[in-house]
CSV table of C-alpha atoms in Angstrom, one decimal:
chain,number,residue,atom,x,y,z
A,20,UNK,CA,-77.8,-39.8,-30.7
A,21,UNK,CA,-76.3,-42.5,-33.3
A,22,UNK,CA,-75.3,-46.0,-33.1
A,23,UNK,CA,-72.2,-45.6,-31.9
A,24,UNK,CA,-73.1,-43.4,-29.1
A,25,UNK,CA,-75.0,-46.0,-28.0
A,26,UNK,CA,-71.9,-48.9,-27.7
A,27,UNK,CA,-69.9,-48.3,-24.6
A,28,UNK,CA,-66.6,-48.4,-26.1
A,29,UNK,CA,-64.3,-49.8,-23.3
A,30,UNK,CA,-65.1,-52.8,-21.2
A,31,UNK,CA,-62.7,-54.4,-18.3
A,32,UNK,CA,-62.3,-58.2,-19.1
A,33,UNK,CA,-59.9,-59.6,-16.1
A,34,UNK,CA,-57.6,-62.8,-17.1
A,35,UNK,CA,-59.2,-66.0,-16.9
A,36,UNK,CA,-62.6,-64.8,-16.6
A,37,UNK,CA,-65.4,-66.1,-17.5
A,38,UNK,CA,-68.5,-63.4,-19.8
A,39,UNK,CA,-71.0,-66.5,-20.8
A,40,UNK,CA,-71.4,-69.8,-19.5
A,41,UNK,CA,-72.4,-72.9,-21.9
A,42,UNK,CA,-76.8,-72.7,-21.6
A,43,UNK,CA,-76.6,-69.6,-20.6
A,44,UNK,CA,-79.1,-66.7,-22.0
A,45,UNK,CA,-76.9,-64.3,-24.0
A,46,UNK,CA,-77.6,-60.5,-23.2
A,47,UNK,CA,-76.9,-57.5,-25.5
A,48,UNK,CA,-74.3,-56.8,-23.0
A,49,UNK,CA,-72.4,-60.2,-23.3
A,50,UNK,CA,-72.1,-59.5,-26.8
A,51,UNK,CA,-70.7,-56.2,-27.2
A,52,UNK,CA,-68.4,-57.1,-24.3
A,53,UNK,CA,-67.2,-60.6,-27.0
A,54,UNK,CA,-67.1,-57.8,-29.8
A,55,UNK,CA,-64.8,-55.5,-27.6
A,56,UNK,CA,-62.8,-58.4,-26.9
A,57,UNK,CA,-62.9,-59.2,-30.0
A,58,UNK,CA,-61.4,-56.3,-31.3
A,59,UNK,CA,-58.7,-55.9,-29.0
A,60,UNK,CA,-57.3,-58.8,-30.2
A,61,UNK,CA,-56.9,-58.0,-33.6
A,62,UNK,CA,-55.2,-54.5,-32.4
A,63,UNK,CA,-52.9,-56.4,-30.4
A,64,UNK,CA,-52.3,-58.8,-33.6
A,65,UNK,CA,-52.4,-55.8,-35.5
A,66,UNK,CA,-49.3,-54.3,-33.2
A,67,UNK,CA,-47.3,-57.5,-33.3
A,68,UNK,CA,-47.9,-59.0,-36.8
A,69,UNK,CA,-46.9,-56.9,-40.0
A,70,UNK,CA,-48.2,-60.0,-42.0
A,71,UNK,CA,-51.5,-59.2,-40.4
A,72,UNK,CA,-51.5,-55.5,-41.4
A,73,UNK,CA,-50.8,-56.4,-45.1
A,74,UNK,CA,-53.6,-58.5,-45.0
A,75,UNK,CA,-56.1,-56.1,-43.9
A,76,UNK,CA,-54.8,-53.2,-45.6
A,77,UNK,CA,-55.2,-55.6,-49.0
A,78,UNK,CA,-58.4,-56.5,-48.0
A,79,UNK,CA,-60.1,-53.4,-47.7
A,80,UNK,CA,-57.7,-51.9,-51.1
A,81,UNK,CA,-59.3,-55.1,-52.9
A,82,UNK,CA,-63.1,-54.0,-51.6
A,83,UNK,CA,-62.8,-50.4,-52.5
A,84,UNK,CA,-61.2,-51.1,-56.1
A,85,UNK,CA,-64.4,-53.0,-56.7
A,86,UNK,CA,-66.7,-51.0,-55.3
A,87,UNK,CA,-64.9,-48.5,-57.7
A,88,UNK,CA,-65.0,-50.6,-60.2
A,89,UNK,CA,-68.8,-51.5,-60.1
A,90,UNK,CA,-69.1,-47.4,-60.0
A,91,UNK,CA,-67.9,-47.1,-63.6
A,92,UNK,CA,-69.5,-49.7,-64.8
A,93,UNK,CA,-72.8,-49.1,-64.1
A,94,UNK,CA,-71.9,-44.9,-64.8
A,95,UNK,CA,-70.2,-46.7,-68.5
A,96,UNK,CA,-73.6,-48.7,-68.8
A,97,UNK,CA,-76.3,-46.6,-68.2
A,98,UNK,CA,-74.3,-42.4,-68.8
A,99,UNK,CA,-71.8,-42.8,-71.4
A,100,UNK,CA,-71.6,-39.5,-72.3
A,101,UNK,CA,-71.1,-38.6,-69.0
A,102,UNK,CA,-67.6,-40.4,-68.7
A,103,UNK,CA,-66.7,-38.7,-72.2
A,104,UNK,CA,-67.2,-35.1,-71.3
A,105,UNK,CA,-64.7,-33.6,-69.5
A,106,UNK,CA,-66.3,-30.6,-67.6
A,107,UNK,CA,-68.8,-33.2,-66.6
A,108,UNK,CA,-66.4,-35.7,-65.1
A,109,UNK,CA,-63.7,-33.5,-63.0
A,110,UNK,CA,-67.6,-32.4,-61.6
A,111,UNK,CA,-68.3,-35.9,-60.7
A,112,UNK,CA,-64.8,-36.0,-58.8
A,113,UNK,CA,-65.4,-32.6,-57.4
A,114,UNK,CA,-68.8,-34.3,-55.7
A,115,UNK,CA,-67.1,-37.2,-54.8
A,116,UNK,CA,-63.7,-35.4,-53.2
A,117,UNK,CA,-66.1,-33.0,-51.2
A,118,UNK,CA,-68.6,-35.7,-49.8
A,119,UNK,CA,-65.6,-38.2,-48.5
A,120,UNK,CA,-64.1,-34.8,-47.1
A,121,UNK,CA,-67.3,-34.2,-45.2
A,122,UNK,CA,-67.8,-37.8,-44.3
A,123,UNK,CA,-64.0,-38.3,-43.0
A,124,UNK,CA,-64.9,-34.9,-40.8
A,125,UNK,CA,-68.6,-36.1,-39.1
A,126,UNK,CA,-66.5,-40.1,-38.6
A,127,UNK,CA,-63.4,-38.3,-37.0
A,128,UNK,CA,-65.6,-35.9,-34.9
A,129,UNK,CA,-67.2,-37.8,-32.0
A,130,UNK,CA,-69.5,-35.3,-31.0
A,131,UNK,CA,-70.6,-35.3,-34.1
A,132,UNK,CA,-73.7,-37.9,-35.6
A,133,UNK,CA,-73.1,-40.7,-38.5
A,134,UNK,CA,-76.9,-39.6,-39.7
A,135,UNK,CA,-74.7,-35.9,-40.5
A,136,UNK,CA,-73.3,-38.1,-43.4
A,137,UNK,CA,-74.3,-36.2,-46.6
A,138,UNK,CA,-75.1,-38.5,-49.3
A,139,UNK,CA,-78.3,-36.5,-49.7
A,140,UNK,CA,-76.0,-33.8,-50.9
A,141,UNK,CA,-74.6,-35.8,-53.6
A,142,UNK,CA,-78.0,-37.3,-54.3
A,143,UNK,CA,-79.4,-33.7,-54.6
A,144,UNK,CA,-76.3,-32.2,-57.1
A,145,UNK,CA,-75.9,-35.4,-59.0
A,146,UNK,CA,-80.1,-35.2,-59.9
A,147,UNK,CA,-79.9,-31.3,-61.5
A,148,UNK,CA,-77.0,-32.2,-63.4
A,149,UNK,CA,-77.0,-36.0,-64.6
A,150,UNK,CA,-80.7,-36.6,-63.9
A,151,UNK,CA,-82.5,-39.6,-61.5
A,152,UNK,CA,-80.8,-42.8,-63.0
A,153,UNK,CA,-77.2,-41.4,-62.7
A,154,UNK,CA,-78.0,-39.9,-59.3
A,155,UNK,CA,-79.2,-43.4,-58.0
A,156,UNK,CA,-75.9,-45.0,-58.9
A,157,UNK,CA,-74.4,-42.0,-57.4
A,158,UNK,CA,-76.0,-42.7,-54.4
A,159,UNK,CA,-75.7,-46.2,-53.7
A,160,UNK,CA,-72.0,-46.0,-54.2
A,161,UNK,CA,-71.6,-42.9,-51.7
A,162,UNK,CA,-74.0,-45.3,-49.5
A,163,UNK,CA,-71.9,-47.8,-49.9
A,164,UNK,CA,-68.2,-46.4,-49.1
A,165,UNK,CA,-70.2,-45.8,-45.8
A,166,UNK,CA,-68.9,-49.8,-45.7
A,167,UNK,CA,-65.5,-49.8,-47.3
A,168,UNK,CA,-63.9,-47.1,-46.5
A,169,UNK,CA,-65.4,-45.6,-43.1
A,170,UNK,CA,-66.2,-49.2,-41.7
A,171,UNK,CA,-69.8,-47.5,-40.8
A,172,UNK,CA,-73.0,-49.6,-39.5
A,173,UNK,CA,-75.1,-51.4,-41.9
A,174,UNK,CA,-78.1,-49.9,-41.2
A,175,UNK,CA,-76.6,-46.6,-42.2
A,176,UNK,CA,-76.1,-47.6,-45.8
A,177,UNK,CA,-80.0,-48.7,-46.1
A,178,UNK,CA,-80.9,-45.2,-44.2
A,179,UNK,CA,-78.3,-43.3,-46.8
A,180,UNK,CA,-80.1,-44.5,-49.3
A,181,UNK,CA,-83.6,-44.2,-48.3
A,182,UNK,CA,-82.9,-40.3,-48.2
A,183,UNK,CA,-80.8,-40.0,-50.9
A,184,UNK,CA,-83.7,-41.6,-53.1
A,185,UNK,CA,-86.4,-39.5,-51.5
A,186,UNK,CA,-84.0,-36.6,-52.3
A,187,UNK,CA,-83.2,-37.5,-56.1
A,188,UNK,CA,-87.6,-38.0,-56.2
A,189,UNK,CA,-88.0,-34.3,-54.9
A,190,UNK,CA,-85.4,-32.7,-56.7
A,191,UNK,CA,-86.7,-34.0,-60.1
A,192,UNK,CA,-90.0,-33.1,-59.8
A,193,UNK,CA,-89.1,-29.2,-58.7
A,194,UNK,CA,-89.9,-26.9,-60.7
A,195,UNK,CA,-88.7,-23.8,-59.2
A,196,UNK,CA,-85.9,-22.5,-56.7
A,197,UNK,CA,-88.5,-21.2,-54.8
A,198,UNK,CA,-89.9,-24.0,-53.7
A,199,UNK,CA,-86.5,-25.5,-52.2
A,200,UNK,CA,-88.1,-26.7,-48.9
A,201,UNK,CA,-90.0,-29.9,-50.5
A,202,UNK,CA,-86.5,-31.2,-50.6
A,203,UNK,CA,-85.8,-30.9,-47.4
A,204,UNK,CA,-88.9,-31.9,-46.5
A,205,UNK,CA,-88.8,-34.7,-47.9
A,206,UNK,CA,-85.3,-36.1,-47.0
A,207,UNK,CA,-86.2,-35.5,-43.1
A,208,UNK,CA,-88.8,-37.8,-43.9
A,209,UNK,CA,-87.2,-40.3,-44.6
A,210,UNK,CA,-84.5,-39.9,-42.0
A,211,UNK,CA,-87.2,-40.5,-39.6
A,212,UNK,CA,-88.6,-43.1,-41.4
A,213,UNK,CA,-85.1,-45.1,-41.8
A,214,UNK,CA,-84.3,-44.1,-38.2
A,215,UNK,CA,-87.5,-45.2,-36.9
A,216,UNK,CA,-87.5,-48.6,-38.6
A,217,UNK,CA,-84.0,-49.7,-37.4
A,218,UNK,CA,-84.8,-48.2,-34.0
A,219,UNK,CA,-87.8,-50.6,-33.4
A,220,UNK,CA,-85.9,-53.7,-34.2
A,221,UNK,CA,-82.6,-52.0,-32.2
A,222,UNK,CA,-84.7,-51.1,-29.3
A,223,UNK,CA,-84.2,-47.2,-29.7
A,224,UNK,CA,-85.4,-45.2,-26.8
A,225,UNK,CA,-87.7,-42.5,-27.1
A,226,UNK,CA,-84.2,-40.1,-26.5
A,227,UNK,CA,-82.0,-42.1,-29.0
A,228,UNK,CA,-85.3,-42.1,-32.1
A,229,UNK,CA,-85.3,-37.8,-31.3
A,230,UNK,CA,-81.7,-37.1,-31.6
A,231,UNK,CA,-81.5,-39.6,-34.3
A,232,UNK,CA,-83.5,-37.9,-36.2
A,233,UNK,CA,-82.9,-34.0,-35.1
A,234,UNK,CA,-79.5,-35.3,-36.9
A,235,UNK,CA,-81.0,-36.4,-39.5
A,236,UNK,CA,-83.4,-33.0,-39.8
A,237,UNK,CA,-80.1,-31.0,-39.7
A,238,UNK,CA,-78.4,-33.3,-42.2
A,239,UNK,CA,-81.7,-32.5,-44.3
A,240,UNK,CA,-81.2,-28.9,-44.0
A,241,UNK,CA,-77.9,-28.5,-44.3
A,242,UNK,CA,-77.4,-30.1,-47.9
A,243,UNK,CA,-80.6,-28.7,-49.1
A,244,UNK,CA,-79.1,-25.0,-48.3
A,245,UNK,CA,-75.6,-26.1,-49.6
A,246,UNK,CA,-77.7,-27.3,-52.8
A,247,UNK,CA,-78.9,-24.1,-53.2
A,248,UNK,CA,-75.4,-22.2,-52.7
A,249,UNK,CA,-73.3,-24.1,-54.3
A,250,UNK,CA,-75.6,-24.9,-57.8
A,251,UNK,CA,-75.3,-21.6,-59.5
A,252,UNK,CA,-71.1,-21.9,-58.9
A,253,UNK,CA,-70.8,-25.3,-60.6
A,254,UNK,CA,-72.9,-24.1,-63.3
A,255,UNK,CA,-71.0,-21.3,-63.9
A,256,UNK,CA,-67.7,-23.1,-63.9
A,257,UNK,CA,-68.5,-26.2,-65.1
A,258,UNK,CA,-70.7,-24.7,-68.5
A,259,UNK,CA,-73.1,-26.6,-67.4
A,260,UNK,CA,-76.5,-25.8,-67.6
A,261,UNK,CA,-79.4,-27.5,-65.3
A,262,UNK,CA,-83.6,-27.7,-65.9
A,263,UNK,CA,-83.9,-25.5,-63.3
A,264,UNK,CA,-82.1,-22.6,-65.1
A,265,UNK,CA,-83.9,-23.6,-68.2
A,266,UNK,CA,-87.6,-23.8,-66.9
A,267,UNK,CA,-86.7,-20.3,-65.1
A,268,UNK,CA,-85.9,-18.5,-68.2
A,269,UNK,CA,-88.8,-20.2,-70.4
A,270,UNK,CA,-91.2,-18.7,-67.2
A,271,UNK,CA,-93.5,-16.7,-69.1
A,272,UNK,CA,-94.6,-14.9,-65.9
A,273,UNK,CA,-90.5,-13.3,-66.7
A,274,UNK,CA,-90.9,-9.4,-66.7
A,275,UNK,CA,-88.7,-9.2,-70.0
A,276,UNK,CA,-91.0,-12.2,-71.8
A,277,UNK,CA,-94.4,-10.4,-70.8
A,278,UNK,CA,-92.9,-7.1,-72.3
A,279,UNK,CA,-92.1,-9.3,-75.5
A,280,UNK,CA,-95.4,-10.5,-75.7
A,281,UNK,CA,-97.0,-7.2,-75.9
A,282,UNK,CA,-94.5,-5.1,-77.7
A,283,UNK,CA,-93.4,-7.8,-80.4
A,284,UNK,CA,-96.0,-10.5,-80.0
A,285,UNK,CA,-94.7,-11.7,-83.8
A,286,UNK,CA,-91.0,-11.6,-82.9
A,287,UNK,CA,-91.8,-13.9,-80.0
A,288,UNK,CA,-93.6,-16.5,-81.7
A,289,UNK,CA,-90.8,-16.8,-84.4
A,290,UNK,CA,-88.7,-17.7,-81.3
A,291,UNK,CA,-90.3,-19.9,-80.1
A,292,UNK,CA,-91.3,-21.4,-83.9
């Protein structure tokens, strides 16, 4: 269950009357029936007044341009050579088309939970090719388009983050496919943890903390398996070449190194000389 699953999404508000007296204690309900209300008005204004939709669609051109901005900056700041190499770059827009592809799909699916958001994929992808500093900027800017362009919950971004932090952490200290499932180990940990630190000040129930975090398990799994698919294909179209590739063929435990070692012990240590 995610946070919007838990606001009830239409509330019957009669003419003149009346949802909180002055003194009065203000319940949860009271105010997500003043934030419904809320809302309708500005669809109504937004119906009527083409001044108003100008406004709003400015507003939220003017926050993505600088979220967008802020993206190159810090990617021009700390991975120059990134924004210089070509292969590298239509990658990086690659990652980015794909995960706003994925995101637009679990917001536009009801059924479907906002913890399913896959910045732990781009986290993950961004780490074995870029390394850890690029991959955090990666992953505070997918975090935050959570904000600008799919209008998600706050807490999301801080959750987003948390995994896609615990995911860039486990990812850079792997050493071998193999041993794939620390990542998604990892990540669901800190789905649970993010979950279960919002959901103690949100007053989660015991029902809403599980299926909060089953979501968050699956959204685990699922980029740690597309990780694993889809790596081998960008590094074979991109040229591209990751450590894990690298440690696997330097793996002395290899069959062809081992039979180097014994038939032509001189010709491998020239190599590696």
């Amino acid at each position: 269950m995610c946070i919007r699953d838990r606001v009830q999404s239409v509330y019957e508000v009669s003419k003149n009357q009346r949802i909180i007296a002055k003194h009065d204690k203000v319940t949860k309900k009271q105010v997500m029936e003043l934030e419904a209300l809320e809302k309708s008005k500005t669809a109504q204004e937004l119906k009527t007044s083409p001044v108003m939709r100008i406004m709003l669609f400015i507003g939220k051109l003017v926050r993505i341009l600088l979220l967008a901005g802020m993206f190159a900056a810090a990617l021009y700041r700390f991975d120059r050579p990134l924004i210089k190499d070509m292969e590298k770059l239509t990658l990086t827009f690659m990652i980015i088309i794909f995960y706003l592809l994925m995101t637009a799909l679990v917001v536009r699916l009801s059924f479907l939970s906002e913890y399913l958001v896959p910045v732990a994929f781009v986290a993950l992808v961004t780490t074995a090719f870029f390394g850890s500093l690029t991959a955090l900027i990666f992953t505070i800017f997918a975090s935050l388009m959570l904000i600008t362009h799919a209008e998600l919950h706050g807490s999301l971004v801080f959750i987003s983050i948390l995994a896609g932090s615990a995911a860039i952490y486990s990812i850079a200290h792997l050493r071998e496919r193999r041993n794939f499932y620390t990542i998604f180990l990892y990540s669901s940990l800190a789905y649970i943890i993010g979950i279960s630190s919002f959901g103690i000040s949100e007053s989660f129930s015991m029902s809403e903390f599980l299926f909060g975090s089953l979501w968050g398990i699956a959204n685990a799994f699922a980029c740690t398996i597309l990780v694993m698919f889809l790596m081998p294909i960008f590094e074979s179209l991109f040229s591209v070449t990751t450590n894990f590739t690298l440690m696997e063929l330097s793996d002395l435990n290899r069959p062809l190194l081992k039979r180097l070692i014994i038939e032509a012990p001189g010709t491998y240590h020239h190599s590696l000389m």
